[in-house]
XYZ file of C-alpha atoms in Angstrom:
446
model
C -2.951 28.766 -16.608
C -0.097 26.438 -16.846
C -0.119 23.649 -19.808
C 2.698 20.985 -20.140
C 3.440 18.226 -22.735
C 4.278 14.896 -21.592
C 5.354 13.390 -25.443
C 6.887 9.877 -26.592
C 5.602 8.256 -23.797
C 4.322 4.647 -23.858
C 1.215 5.190 -21.945
C -0.128 2.369 -19.822
C -3.830 2.749 -18.754
C -7.021 0.508 -18.277
C -5.859 -2.686 -19.759
C -4.160 -0.876 -22.969
C -0.697 0.064 -23.855
C 0.157 2.282 -26.390
C 2.125 4.987 -27.724
C 0.693 8.620 -27.239
C 1.075 11.986 -24.885
C -0.757 13.672 -22.642
C -1.537 17.519 -21.797
C -1.759 18.772 -18.027
C -3.301 21.741 -17.198
C -2.841 23.146 -14.204
C -3.841 20.225 -11.912
C -5.286 18.539 -14.284
C -5.397 15.810 -17.221
C -6.885 17.698 -20.191
C -5.828 15.817 -23.267
C -4.950 12.101 -23.876
C -3.346 11.974 -27.317
C -2.617 8.691 -29.197
C 0.320 8.391 -31.842
C 1.852 11.259 -33.128
C -1.150 13.746 -32.120
C -0.216 17.163 -31.040
C -2.127 19.432 -28.743
C -4.851 21.637 -29.850
C -3.231 24.348 -27.811
C 0.438 25.593 -27.298
C 2.087 24.420 -24.366
C 4.444 26.239 -21.607
C 6.268 23.048 -21.170
C 7.641 20.254 -23.297
C 8.932 16.619 -21.291
C 10.238 14.198 -23.848
C 9.411 10.432 -22.033
C 11.649 8.962 -24.341
C 9.874 6.070 -24.349
C 9.234 5.462 -20.813
C 5.886 4.347 -19.280
C 3.386 6.780 -18.655
C 0.992 5.122 -15.963
C -0.865 7.130 -13.404
C 0.231 7.514 -9.808
C 0.380 4.716 -7.617
C -2.569 4.002 -4.706
C -1.183 2.906 -1.458
C -3.651 1.664 0.351
C -1.746 0.722 3.884
C 1.283 2.639 4.979
C 2.417 3.384 8.602
C 4.091 6.645 9.185
C 4.259 6.559 12.826
C 3.468 10.598 12.669
C 2.217 11.440 15.241
C 3.947 10.135 18.254
C 6.648 7.704 16.885
C 8.602 10.170 14.889
C 11.969 9.467 15.698
C 11.525 6.707 13.140
C 9.506 8.211 10.469
C 6.719 11.218 9.703
C 4.974 11.775 6.926
C 7.418 14.437 5.488
C 9.697 12.301 5.139
C 7.682 9.319 4.302
C 6.085 11.226 2.002
C 9.326 12.203 -0.021
C 9.662 8.449 -0.130
C 6.154 8.022 -1.750
C 7.314 10.810 -4.187
C 10.983 9.298 -5.042
C 8.934 5.564 -5.335
C 6.178 6.917 -8.035
C 3.428 6.704 -5.179
C 1.069 9.879 -5.081
C -1.184 9.040 -3.033
C -1.480 6.693 0.277
C -3.921 5.803 3.488
C -1.578 5.953 6.883
C -2.837 3.541 9.687
C -4.342 4.439 12.687
C -1.700 2.392 15.168
C 0.253 5.892 16.175
C 0.906 7.957 19.671
C -2.243 8.882 19.884
C -4.434 6.433 18.163
C -6.827 7.437 15.589
C -9.311 6.181 17.489
C -11.159 9.921 18.304
C -13.163 12.312 15.781
C -10.601 14.930 17.903
C -7.342 12.594 17.025
C -8.094 12.388 13.274
C -9.013 15.561 12.490
C -5.414 16.657 13.803
C -3.905 14.169 12.268
C -5.456 15.843 8.804
C -4.901 19.214 10.044
C -0.971 18.145 10.484
C -0.814 16.161 6.739
C -1.816 19.257 4.835
C 1.103 21.110 6.604
C 3.468 18.350 5.817
C 2.622 15.544 3.153
C 4.233 15.818 -0.486
C 1.823 13.555 -2.035
C -1.934 13.013 -1.323
C -3.745 11.246 1.819
C -6.067 9.692 3.332
C -6.553 7.918 7.037
C -8.370 5.614 8.416
C -10.602 5.572 11.904
C -9.076 2.783 14.251
C -11.943 1.058 15.794
C -12.016 -0.519 19.176
C -14.172 -2.792 21.652
C -15.046 0.554 22.655
C -15.699 3.185 20.134
C -18.120 1.958 17.691
C -20.590 4.795 18.500
C -18.553 7.081 16.714
C -18.585 5.128 13.407
C -21.735 6.347 12.121
C -20.085 10.160 12.826
C -17.504 9.956 10.278
C -17.504 11.816 6.899
C -17.526 8.807 4.636
C -16.695 11.573 1.596
C -13.295 12.311 3.800
C -12.341 8.967 5.585
C -10.846 6.255 3.285
C -12.280 3.060 5.779
C -12.117 1.628 9.185
C -9.163 -0.211 10.305
C -9.595 -3.656 12.388
C -7.341 -5.247 13.711
C -8.195 -8.993 14.554
C -5.072 -9.911 15.744
C -2.167 -8.062 17.574
C -1.879 -4.393 17.961
C -0.702 -1.821 20.165
C -2.849 -0.439 22.542
C -6.157 -1.094 22.939
C -6.749 -1.410 19.009
C -6.829 -5.454 19.222
C -10.890 -6.112 18.706
C -11.155 -9.202 20.306
C -14.502 -9.158 21.482
C -16.871 -11.202 19.020
C -19.704 -8.465 19.920
C -17.543 -5.761 19.059
C -16.760 -7.156 16.019
C -20.182 -7.656 14.672
C -21.580 -4.306 15.857
C -18.263 -2.583 13.569
C -19.277 -5.089 10.828
C -23.266 -3.451 11.054
C -22.462 -0.528 11.548
C -18.808 0.951 10.024
C -21.152 2.175 6.639
C -17.698 1.946 4.785
C -15.196 -0.246 3.989
C -14.097 -2.282 6.665
C -9.824 -3.159 6.377
C -8.857 -6.184 8.450
C -5.776 -7.387 10.062
C -6.382 -11.234 10.096
C -4.456 -13.273 12.694
C -6.080 -15.243 15.527
C -4.119 -14.017 18.527
C -5.388 -17.129 20.458
C -3.369 -19.414 18.071
C -0.567 -16.669 18.175
C -0.521 -16.810 21.953
C -0.639 -20.367 22.182
C 1.968 -21.334 19.992
C 4.213 -18.303 21.490
C 4.054 -20.222 25.098
C 5.143 -23.613 22.817
C 7.912 -22.081 21.268
C 9.324 -20.649 24.681
C 9.399 -23.677 26.229
C 11.378 -25.560 23.357
C 13.640 -22.476 22.738
C 13.609 -19.887 25.013
C 12.129 -16.549 25.809
C 13.337 -15.022 22.127
C 13.379 -18.155 19.628
C 15.439 -17.290 16.333
C 13.875 -15.755 13.678
C 13.402 -18.681 11.648
C 10.276 -19.522 13.703
C 8.057 -16.597 13.079
C 6.464 -17.865 10.837
C 5.421 -21.015 12.411
C 4.710 -18.640 15.849
C 2.630 -16.720 13.136
C 1.296 -19.562 11.565
C -0.611 -19.919 8.200
C -3.282 -21.261 10.926
C -3.337 -17.872 12.216
C -3.896 -16.140 9.605
C -6.702 -18.961 7.749
C -9.071 -18.506 10.766
C -8.762 -15.575 11.341
C -9.644 -14.232 7.808
C -12.371 -16.805 7.207
C -13.959 -15.046 10.512
C -13.890 -11.629 9.370
C -15.197 -13.086 5.473
C -18.323 -14.751 7.906
C -19.114 -11.380 9.536
C -18.850 -9.626 6.518
C -21.480 -12.120 4.659
C -23.662 -12.129 7.620
C -23.786 -8.379 8.012
C -23.022 -7.416 4.307
C -20.431 -5.159 4.822
C -17.742 -3.982 2.776
C -14.499 -6.436 3.667
C -11.002 -5.373 2.666
C -8.754 -8.048 3.850
C -5.185 -6.704 4.315
C -1.870 -8.298 3.464
C -2.924 -11.651 2.580
C 0.599 -14.319 3.177
C -1.071 -17.514 2.877
C -1.752 -19.513 0.086
C -4.641 -21.004 2.080
C -6.141 -17.638 2.342
C -7.026 -17.396 -1.411
C -9.497 -20.129 -0.767
C -11.969 -17.703 0.406
C -11.842 -15.016 -2.070
C -13.727 -15.127 -5.744
C -12.001 -14.971 -8.695
C -14.492 -12.211 -10.075
C -14.496 -8.569 -11.144
C -13.641 -5.907 -8.801
C -17.211 -4.348 -8.983
C -19.018 -7.914 -8.784
C -17.868 -8.640 -5.075
C -17.865 -6.979 -1.512
C -15.072 -9.016 -0.054
C -11.927 -7.700 -1.567
C -8.177 -8.553 -0.653
C -4.784 -6.869 -1.006
C -1.164 -8.677 -1.305
C 1.873 -6.524 0.091
C 5.109 -6.092 -1.529
C 6.733 -7.904 1.104
C 4.679 -11.405 0.828
C 5.139 -11.151 -2.738
C 8.846 -10.739 -2.794
C 10.267 -12.459 0.033
C 9.674 -16.180 1.343
C 10.875 -17.957 4.483
C 14.412 -18.786 2.822
C 15.195 -15.231 3.091
C 15.474 -15.063 6.985
C 18.843 -17.289 6.234
C 20.303 -13.352 4.828
C 17.798 -10.710 5.875
C 17.188 -12.144 9.236
C 14.633 -9.330 11.260
C 14.787 -7.042 8.535
C 12.077 -8.853 7.110
C 10.335 -9.265 9.972
C 6.974 -8.425 9.900
C 2.993 -9.419 10.670
C 2.100 -11.228 8.880
C 4.899 -12.955 8.655
C 6.565 -13.692 5.302
C 5.872 -17.517 4.786
C 7.374 -20.398 2.543
C 7.798 -19.994 -1.016
C 4.750 -21.851 -1.916
C 2.715 -19.119 -0.684
C 4.915 -16.553 -2.130
C 4.742 -17.785 -5.943
C 0.670 -18.861 -4.465
C 0.439 -14.879 -4.051
C 2.419 -14.086 -7.238
C 0.026 -16.367 -9.497
C -3.134 -15.012 -7.763
C -1.902 -11.185 -9.314
C -3.073 -12.452 -12.662
C -6.272 -13.423 -11.330
C -9.076 -11.332 -9.802
C -8.517 -13.149 -6.161
C -6.017 -10.274 -5.459
C -7.059 -7.056 -6.080
C -4.689 -4.263 -5.171
C -0.702 -4.470 -3.954
C 0.157 -2.579 -0.983
C 3.045 -2.217 1.202
C 2.115 -2.255 4.475
C 5.188 0.280 4.547
C 6.204 0.063 8.263
C 9.397 2.002 9.190
C 11.805 1.318 12.439
C 15.111 2.122 13.395
C 17.572 -0.967 13.059
C 18.225 -1.172 16.328
C 14.218 -1.752 17.442
C 15.027 -4.452 15.029
C 17.590 -6.322 17.281
C 16.833 -9.893 18.788
C 14.528 -12.637 17.343
C 11.375 -14.137 16.771
C 9.788 -12.071 19.979
C 12.303 -9.407 20.319
C 12.385 -7.462 17.374
C 9.834 -5.420 15.939
C 7.977 -5.787 13.316
C 7.538 -3.752 9.866
C 9.580 -3.095 7.455
C 10.064 -0.113 4.683
C 9.235 -0.677 1.008
C 7.172 2.289 0.070
C 9.828 3.890 -2.168
C 11.018 0.624 -4.075
C 7.145 -1.297 -4.456
C 6.733 0.307 -7.682
C 10.002 -1.052 -9.377
C 9.680 -4.030 -6.891
C 6.898 -5.095 -8.769
C 7.944 -4.185 -12.224
C 10.576 -6.791 -11.898
C 7.882 -9.599 -11.923
C 6.941 -8.038 -15.229
C 10.207 -7.916 -16.003
C 10.096 -12.021 -15.021
C 6.789 -12.494 -16.600
C 5.072 -13.131 -13.956
C 2.167 -10.528 -14.770
C 2.041 -7.928 -17.322
C 2.638 -4.575 -17.233
C -0.924 -4.007 -17.726
C -1.837 -6.192 -14.492
C 0.980 -4.008 -12.490
C -1.139 -0.528 -13.308
C -4.543 -2.600 -12.675
C -3.653 -3.685 -9.233
C -1.657 -0.431 -7.896
C -2.899 2.054 -9.224
C -6.742 1.276 -11.165
C -8.285 -1.037 -8.419
C -7.575 1.182 -5.365
C -8.977 4.221 -6.937
C -12.451 1.892 -7.494
C -12.164 0.012 -4.122
C -12.300 2.949 -2.185
C -14.415 5.108 -4.881
C -11.714 7.995 -5.067
C -12.600 10.889 -6.672
C -10.890 11.513 -9.800
C -7.398 9.569 -9.717
C -5.944 6.259 -10.575
C -6.727 6.870 -14.385
C -5.555 8.125 -17.409
C -8.433 10.276 -18.387
C -9.174 13.729 -19.386
C -10.417 15.706 -16.144
C -8.735 13.804 -13.265
C -6.234 14.710 -11.104
C -2.466 14.903 -13.015
C -1.027 11.680 -10.702
C 1.437 10.203 -13.171
C 4.530 8.429 -13.116
C 7.504 7.757 -15.968
C 9.019 4.725 -15.382
C 11.873 3.821 -17.313
C 11.400 0.012 -18.160
C 14.846 -0.548 -19.169
C 17.175 1.399 -16.658
C 19.426 -0.836 -14.478
C 19.978 0.286 -10.976
C 21.034 -0.811 -7.679
C 19.690 0.396 -4.047
C 21.597 2.094 -1.934
C 21.865 3.610 1.692
C 22.383 7.008 0.056
C 19.784 7.007 -1.918
C 16.821 5.688 0.928
C 14.256 8.997 1.491
C 12.387 6.987 4.639
C 13.734 8.570 8.211
C 14.311 5.161 9.249
C 17.672 5.186 6.937
C 17.455 1.586 6.225
C 15.695 -0.904 4.140
C 15.645 -4.451 3.087
C 15.904 -3.514 -0.912
C 19.454 -2.149 0.036
C 21.764 -4.276 -2.457
C 18.990 -5.367 -4.775
C 19.148 -4.391 -8.473
C 16.381 -3.354 -10.700
C 15.558 -3.408 -14.229
C 13.105 0.014 -14.281
C 13.335 2.928 -12.578
C 10.969 5.933 -11.496
C 12.067 9.060 -13.499
C 9.433 11.987 -12.765
C 6.589 11.617 -10.406
C 3.878 14.249 -10.900
C 0.970 14.999 -8.323
C -1.721 17.108 -9.315
C 0.230 18.196 -11.990
C 3.472 19.230 -10.480
C 6.884 17.814 -11.071
C 7.826 16.172 -7.335
C 10.522 14.043 -8.444
C 12.955 14.521 -11.140
C 16.670 13.581 -11.326
C 17.022 11.374 -8.165
C 15.425 14.683 -6.382
C 12.347 15.229 -4.380
C 10.574 18.566 -4.192
C 9.883 18.611 -0.342
C 8.043 22.030 -0.796
C 5.042 20.382 -2.622
C 1.810 19.869 -0.812
C -0.995 17.284 -1.751
C -4.067 17.471 -1.297
C -6.695 15.274 0.782
C -8.082 12.419 -1.177
C -11.959 12.701 -1.261
C -14.424 9.557 -1.610
C -17.818 9.488 -3.806
C -19.624 7.504 -0.993
């Protein structure tokens, strides 16, 4: 039995910020001590937090690790190393890989592969299609994080565009449904109009006009309507517009069945950034106006935005060549998600307690994750030490993602992840990831 005492920390947990310490015993948080209290029993190791924030490990409900099938640009090993370096201790991965996670066999294979590769904890979405709704009732709700529905463009056959299929999915999923909401008909019409005016590959500045506010709003409104009609548990991913915020209630998480995620990309960038970053910030839904970005930021201090994710989606830079149509969509942000949102804390846009609520507590509550997401005795010891007074700059050398780049390169941050613990084990310290560590499959209390 190994006991670790992390002391002289500023613990941020469940709406409070206080000086204290935590005792880890093997995988579990054994004690949470306020002030100068010492552990009841001797510890094998002591770690002086030196006034760093001690927070629960970040839970990212939205990543694309490209594994299996697209591992030339990312895989579970490389991206979970990036997660650990960024204070992300658990993730939920999307089904649009190759083969797609749209069969029970593909889902089982993905879990088996993760057990051999992942530095941090993991779960996977099952991908709904127009033709596989009969499988939804066979899913193990305690093992699978949710059902993913692409109500907009996707790869292969994953676009669910038949109303009868959508109604079956919303009626029979039996667990949280996470949706990508963009109206494909509106996007198709906009694409043709812009091609006629600007040629086969309009400039990147046209991207938010092609994948427009209207496309997002109409699709999100449809998802909300279907959820209300069927009683489904709906979670709309990567909300990107101020207008969509009208669809959500400003109520505590436990009082509603329709929730919203905002992503680092839409909280951090706006359309003015296309001038300097170009297709590096091309993603779907598109980065929109500064007014949209600022509305999303303001919503973080309300209950309209429930969680912060990343939509981490690595591509090689060679695949990002082109304009609004030819360059691929998606960017790697996972390693820098916590420190990016801490910049909003530093700038007074939200409090550190609110940051922890949206990135740690709320994902655990929303997905009903068993004993993670909080600093509580008896919970898994997924913990992060975040130094709020360590200025540093992102360089190519520090990037863990296999794709080898980030839109955050060259950016200076005011906070830095010093240490990351996963199930009681120190997996990141001194800018090094212990890639030998293996995380655990998440379990869900459903």
